[in-house]
Amino acid sequence: MKAYLVSSNPHKLDEISMLLPEGFELDIITSIAPEREIVEDAKTFYGNSLIKIEAYRSCGVPLLADDSGLVIDALDGFPGIASARFMEGSPYSDKMRELLIRLEGIRESERTARFVCAALFYNPCDNSIIGVEGKVEGTIAFEISGKEGFGYDPIFIPLGYDRTFGELGYPVKSRLSHRARAFTHLLSLVSLCSVRG
Ligand code: ITT
């Protein structure tokens, strides 16, 4: 099966491509369709992921999409679904610095956070959509560390580790990230559907 990822983020394509079961191919949707405007104005990760799928549903091909973000408890869930739009246009180094400033004075035990990913698959054969959510719990570091990954990886320390995703890199992220968990689950459901015809 060949599916198309609705995303403008090349890191997502790389991360999801590493998880594909045998016989499953993935390409970016703009390889077969012109870019369409997507306004992510839903109130949930799932809602925004659905907006991405709906934008290209008329292409009639299998689609994958994810909406994801960093939820920081001490900031009442911020940046959450606004993770991409927070300080839009600024480099991630500035966005992370700003989050660390907002967390000044908050001790380690209260810096709990999680990455969340709502992953969806659209099946054009029966016009159905299936979705799952993946999460990884952790804490926000006191400083920016590491150059691996993307986005907020250099300030997120997954539970059970003492280094950030930015330092741990793909070997760890591919096993326990929100995206890895969501897409491993979602792709197993897709394979199950195709086995059952
Ligand atoms: P598309 O919408 O085009 O897929 P995007 O990067 O804008 O690309 P989202 O709307 O899902 O993706 O926004 C997610 C933001 O949350 C992303 O830009 C990062 O800032 C952050 N984020 C999500 N997953 C992440 C990860 O694995 N590591 C670090 N930051 C992540």
Short mmCIF file of N, CA and C in Angstrom, two decimals, residues 42-123:
data_model
loop_
_atom_site.label_atom_id
_atom_site.label_comp_id
_atom_site.label_asym_id
_atom_site.label_seq_id
_atom_site.Cartn_x
_atom_site.Cartn_y
_atom_site.Cartn_z
N ALA A 42 -8.90 24.03 15.03
CA ALA A 42 -9.68 23.18 15.95
C ALA A 42 -9.16 23.37 17.38
N LYS A 43 -9.93 22.85 18.34
CA LYS A 43 -9.53 23.03 19.75
C LYS A 43 -8.78 21.81 20.30
N THR A 44 -8.66 20.77 19.46
CA THR A 44 -7.97 19.55 19.93
C THR A 44 -6.95 19.09 18.88
N PHE A 45 -6.00 18.26 19.32
CA PHE A 45 -5.02 17.69 18.38
C PHE A 45 -5.77 16.85 17.33
N TYR A 46 -6.73 16.07 17.80
CA TYR A 46 -7.50 15.22 16.88
C TYR A 46 -8.22 16.09 15.84
N GLY A 47 -8.84 17.18 16.29
CA GLY A 47 -9.57 18.07 15.38
C GLY A 47 -8.66 18.66 14.31
N ASN A 48 -7.48 19.08 14.71
CA ASN A 48 -6.55 19.67 13.73
C ASN A 48 -6.02 18.61 12.77
N SER A 49 -5.85 17.40 13.27
CA SER A 49 -5.39 16.31 12.40
C SER A 49 -6.46 16.02 11.35
N LEU A 50 -7.72 16.06 11.77
CA LEU A 50 -8.85 15.83 10.86
C LEU A 50 -8.90 16.93 9.79
N ILE A 51 -8.62 18.16 10.16
CA ILE A 51 -8.62 19.27 9.19
C ILE A 51 -7.56 18.99 8.10
N LYS A 52 -6.43 18.43 8.50
CA LYS A 52 -5.37 18.11 7.52
C LYS A 52 -5.85 17.04 6.56
N ILE A 53 -6.50 15.99 7.11
CA ILE A 53 -7.02 14.90 6.26
C ILE A 53 -8.10 15.44 5.30
N GLU A 54 -9.03 16.23 5.84
CA GLU A 54 -10.14 16.74 5.01
C GLU A 54 -9.62 17.59 3.85
N ALA A 55 -8.51 18.29 4.06
CA ALA A 55 -7.98 19.17 3.01
C ALA A 55 -7.59 18.39 1.76
N TYR A 56 -7.26 17.10 1.92
CA TYR A 56 -6.79 16.31 0.77
C TYR A 56 -7.64 15.06 0.53
N ARG A 57 -8.77 14.94 1.24
CA ARG A 57 -9.62 13.75 1.12
C ARG A 57 -10.05 13.53 -0.34
N SER A 58 -10.32 14.63 -1.05
CA SER A 58 -10.81 14.52 -2.43
C SER A 58 -9.78 13.93 -3.38
N CYS A 59 -8.53 13.80 -2.95
CA CYS A 59 -7.51 13.19 -3.82
C CYS A 59 -7.80 11.69 -4.02
N GLY A 60 -8.55 11.09 -3.10
CA GLY A 60 -8.93 9.68 -3.25
C GLY A 60 -7.79 8.69 -3.07
N VAL A 61 -6.78 9.10 -2.29
CA VAL A 61 -5.66 8.19 -2.01
C VAL A 61 -5.57 7.98 -0.49
N PRO A 62 -4.93 6.89 -0.04
CA PRO A 62 -4.75 6.70 1.41
C PRO A 62 -3.93 7.86 1.99
N LEU A 63 -4.40 8.40 3.10
CA LEU A 63 -3.74 9.56 3.72
C LEU A 63 -3.37 9.29 5.17
N LEU A 64 -2.26 9.84 5.60
CA LEU A 64 -1.89 9.87 7.02
C LEU A 64 -1.68 11.33 7.42
N ALA A 65 -2.02 11.66 8.65
CA ALA A 65 -1.73 13.01 9.16
C ALA A 65 -1.52 12.93 10.66
N ASP A 66 -0.75 13.87 11.18
CA ASP A 66 -0.67 13.97 12.64
C ASP A 66 -0.71 15.42 13.07
N ASP A 67 -1.34 15.66 14.20
CA ASP A 67 -1.20 16.95 14.85
C ASP A 67 -0.63 16.66 16.22
N SER A 68 0.36 17.44 16.59
CA SER A 68 1.09 17.10 17.81
C SER A 68 1.52 18.36 18.53
N GLY A 69 2.01 18.19 19.74
CA GLY A 69 2.48 19.36 20.48
C GLY A 69 2.96 19.00 21.86
N LEU A 70 3.49 20.02 22.52
CA LEU A 70 4.07 19.87 23.86
C LEU A 70 3.13 20.49 24.88
N VAL A 71 2.74 19.68 25.86
CA VAL A 71 1.78 20.13 26.89
C VAL A 71 2.54 20.25 28.22
N ILE A 72 2.64 21.48 28.73
CA ILE A 72 3.42 21.71 29.97
C ILE A 72 2.44 22.00 31.11
N ASP A 73 2.45 21.13 32.13
CA ASP A 73 1.45 21.23 33.21
C ASP A 73 1.53 22.57 33.95
N ALA A 74 2.75 23.03 34.25
CA ALA A 74 2.89 24.27 35.04
C ALA A 74 2.44 25.50 34.26
N LEU A 75 2.28 25.36 32.95
CA LEU A 75 1.80 26.48 32.11
C LEU A 75 0.36 26.20 31.66
N ASP A 76 -0.35 25.42 32.46
CA ASP A 76 -1.76 25.08 32.15
C ASP A 76 -1.92 24.45 30.76
N GLY A 77 -0.95 23.64 30.37
CA GLY A 77 -1.05 22.92 29.09
C GLY A 77 -0.43 23.65 27.91
N PHE A 78 0.04 24.87 28.12
CA PHE A 78 0.67 25.65 27.05
C PHE A 78 2.02 25.02 26.68
N PRO A 79 2.49 25.05 25.42
CA PRO A 79 1.83 25.62 24.24
C PRO A 79 0.77 24.71 23.62
N GLY A 80 0.73 23.42 23.97
CA GLY A 80 -0.35 22.53 23.53
C GLY A 80 -0.61 22.59 22.04
N ILE A 81 -1.89 22.77 21.66
CA ILE A 81 -2.19 22.75 20.22
C ILE A 81 -1.63 23.99 19.51
N ALA A 82 -1.13 24.95 20.28
CA ALA A 82 -0.51 26.14 19.67
C ALA A 82 1.01 25.96 19.53
N SER A 83 1.51 24.73 19.71
CA SER A 83 2.97 24.51 19.72
C SER A 83 3.66 25.04 18.47
N ALA A 84 3.03 24.87 17.30
CA ALA A 84 3.66 25.34 16.06
C ALA A 84 3.49 26.85 15.91
N ARG A 85 2.35 27.36 16.37
CA ARG A 85 2.04 28.79 16.13
C ARG A 85 2.62 29.73 17.19
N PHE A 86 3.01 29.21 18.36
CA PHE A 86 3.59 30.03 19.43
C PHE A 86 4.85 30.74 18.92
N MET A 87 4.88 32.06 19.00
CA MET A 87 6.00 32.88 18.49
C MET A 87 6.35 32.51 17.05
N GLU A 88 5.29 32.36 16.25
CA GLU A 88 5.47 31.92 14.86
C GLU A 88 6.48 32.80 14.13
N GLY A 89 7.37 32.16 13.41
CA GLY A 89 8.38 32.92 12.66
C GLY A 89 9.69 33.02 13.42
N SER A 90 9.66 32.81 14.74
CA SER A 90 10.90 32.87 15.53
C SER A 90 11.57 31.50 15.51
N PRO A 91 12.90 31.48 15.63
CA PRO A 91 13.57 30.18 15.69
C PRO A 91 13.17 29.42 16.96
N TYR A 92 13.27 28.08 16.90
CA TYR A 92 12.91 27.28 18.07
C TYR A 92 13.79 27.59 19.28
N SER A 93 15.03 28.05 19.03
CA SER A 93 15.88 28.40 20.17
C SER A 93 15.21 29.52 20.98
N ASP A 94 14.60 30.50 20.29
CA ASP A 94 13.93 31.60 20.99
C ASP A 94 12.65 31.12 21.68
N LYS A 95 11.90 30.25 20.99
CA LYS A 95 10.66 29.74 21.59
C LYS A 95 10.98 28.96 22.87
N MET A 96 12.03 28.12 22.80
CA MET A 96 12.38 27.31 23.98
C MET A 96 12.87 28.20 25.11
N ARG A 97 13.67 29.22 24.76
CA ARG A 97 14.16 30.16 25.79
C ARG A 97 12.97 30.83 26.49
N GLU A 98 11.98 31.22 25.70
CA GLU A 98 10.80 31.88 26.27
C GLU A 98 10.05 30.93 27.22
N LEU A 99 9.93 29.66 26.82
CA LEU A 99 9.26 28.69 27.72
C LEU A 99 10.05 28.53 29.01
N LEU A 100 11.40 28.48 28.89
CA LEU A 100 12.23 28.32 30.10
C LEU A 100 12.09 29.54 31.02
N ILE A 101 11.96 30.73 30.43
CA ILE A 101 11.75 31.94 31.24
C ILE A 101 10.42 31.83 31.99
N ARG A 102 9.38 31.37 31.27
CA ARG A 102 8.06 31.25 31.92
C ARG A 102 8.07 30.21 33.05
N LEU A 103 9.06 29.28 32.97
CA LEU A 103 9.14 28.22 34.00
C LEU A 103 10.15 28.54 35.11
N GLU A 104 10.73 29.75 35.06
CA GLU A 104 11.72 30.10 36.07
C GLU A 104 11.13 29.98 37.47
N GLY A 105 11.89 29.39 38.39
CA GLY A 105 11.41 29.24 39.76
C GLY A 105 10.59 27.98 39.98
N ILE A 106 10.27 27.27 38.90
CA ILE A 106 9.49 26.02 39.04
C ILE A 106 10.48 24.86 39.21
N ARG A 107 10.34 24.11 40.31
CA ARG A 107 11.32 23.05 40.56
C ARG A 107 11.03 21.80 39.72
N GLU A 108 12.05 20.92 39.68
CA GLU A 108 12.02 19.77 38.76
C GLU A 108 10.74 18.95 38.88
N SER A 109 10.32 18.67 40.12
CA SER A 109 9.15 17.80 40.31
C SER A 109 7.87 18.43 39.75
N GLU A 110 7.90 19.74 39.52
CA GLU A 110 6.70 20.42 39.00
C GLU A 110 6.83 20.80 37.53
N ARG A 111 7.90 20.30 36.89
CA ARG A 111 8.10 20.66 35.46
C ARG A 111 7.59 19.54 34.55
N THR A 112 6.57 18.84 35.00
CA THR A 112 6.04 17.72 34.21
C THR A 112 5.40 18.21 32.91
N ALA A 113 5.56 17.37 31.88
CA ALA A 113 5.07 17.74 30.54
C ALA A 113 4.90 16.46 29.73
N ARG A 114 4.23 16.59 28.58
CA ARG A 114 4.15 15.44 27.68
C ARG A 114 4.04 15.93 26.24
N PHE A 115 4.59 15.13 25.33
CA PHE A 115 4.32 15.33 23.92
C PHE A 115 3.09 14.48 23.59
N VAL A 116 2.19 15.04 22.80
CA VAL A 116 0.98 14.33 22.39
C VAL A 116 0.92 14.32 20.87
N CYS A 117 0.45 13.21 20.30
CA CYS A 117 0.31 13.10 18.85
C CYS A 117 -1.02 12.43 18.52
N ALA A 118 -1.86 13.13 17.75
CA ALA A 118 -3.11 12.52 17.25
C ALA A 118 -2.86 12.14 15.80
N ALA A 119 -2.82 10.83 15.54
CA ALA A 119 -2.49 10.33 14.20
C ALA A 119 -3.73 9.74 13.54
N LEU A 120 -3.96 10.10 12.28
CA LEU A 120 -5.15 9.62 11.56
C LEU A 120 -4.76 8.94 10.24
N PHE A 121 -5.58 7.95 9.85
CA PHE A 121 -5.44 7.30 8.55
C PHE A 121 -6.77 7.40 7.83
N TYR A 122 -6.72 7.84 6.57
CA TYR A 122 -7.92 7.89 5.73
C TYR A 122 -7.83 6.78 4.69
N ASN A 123 -8.87 5.93 4.65
CA ASN A 123 -8.92 4.83 3.68
C ASN A 123 -9.94 5.18 2.58
#
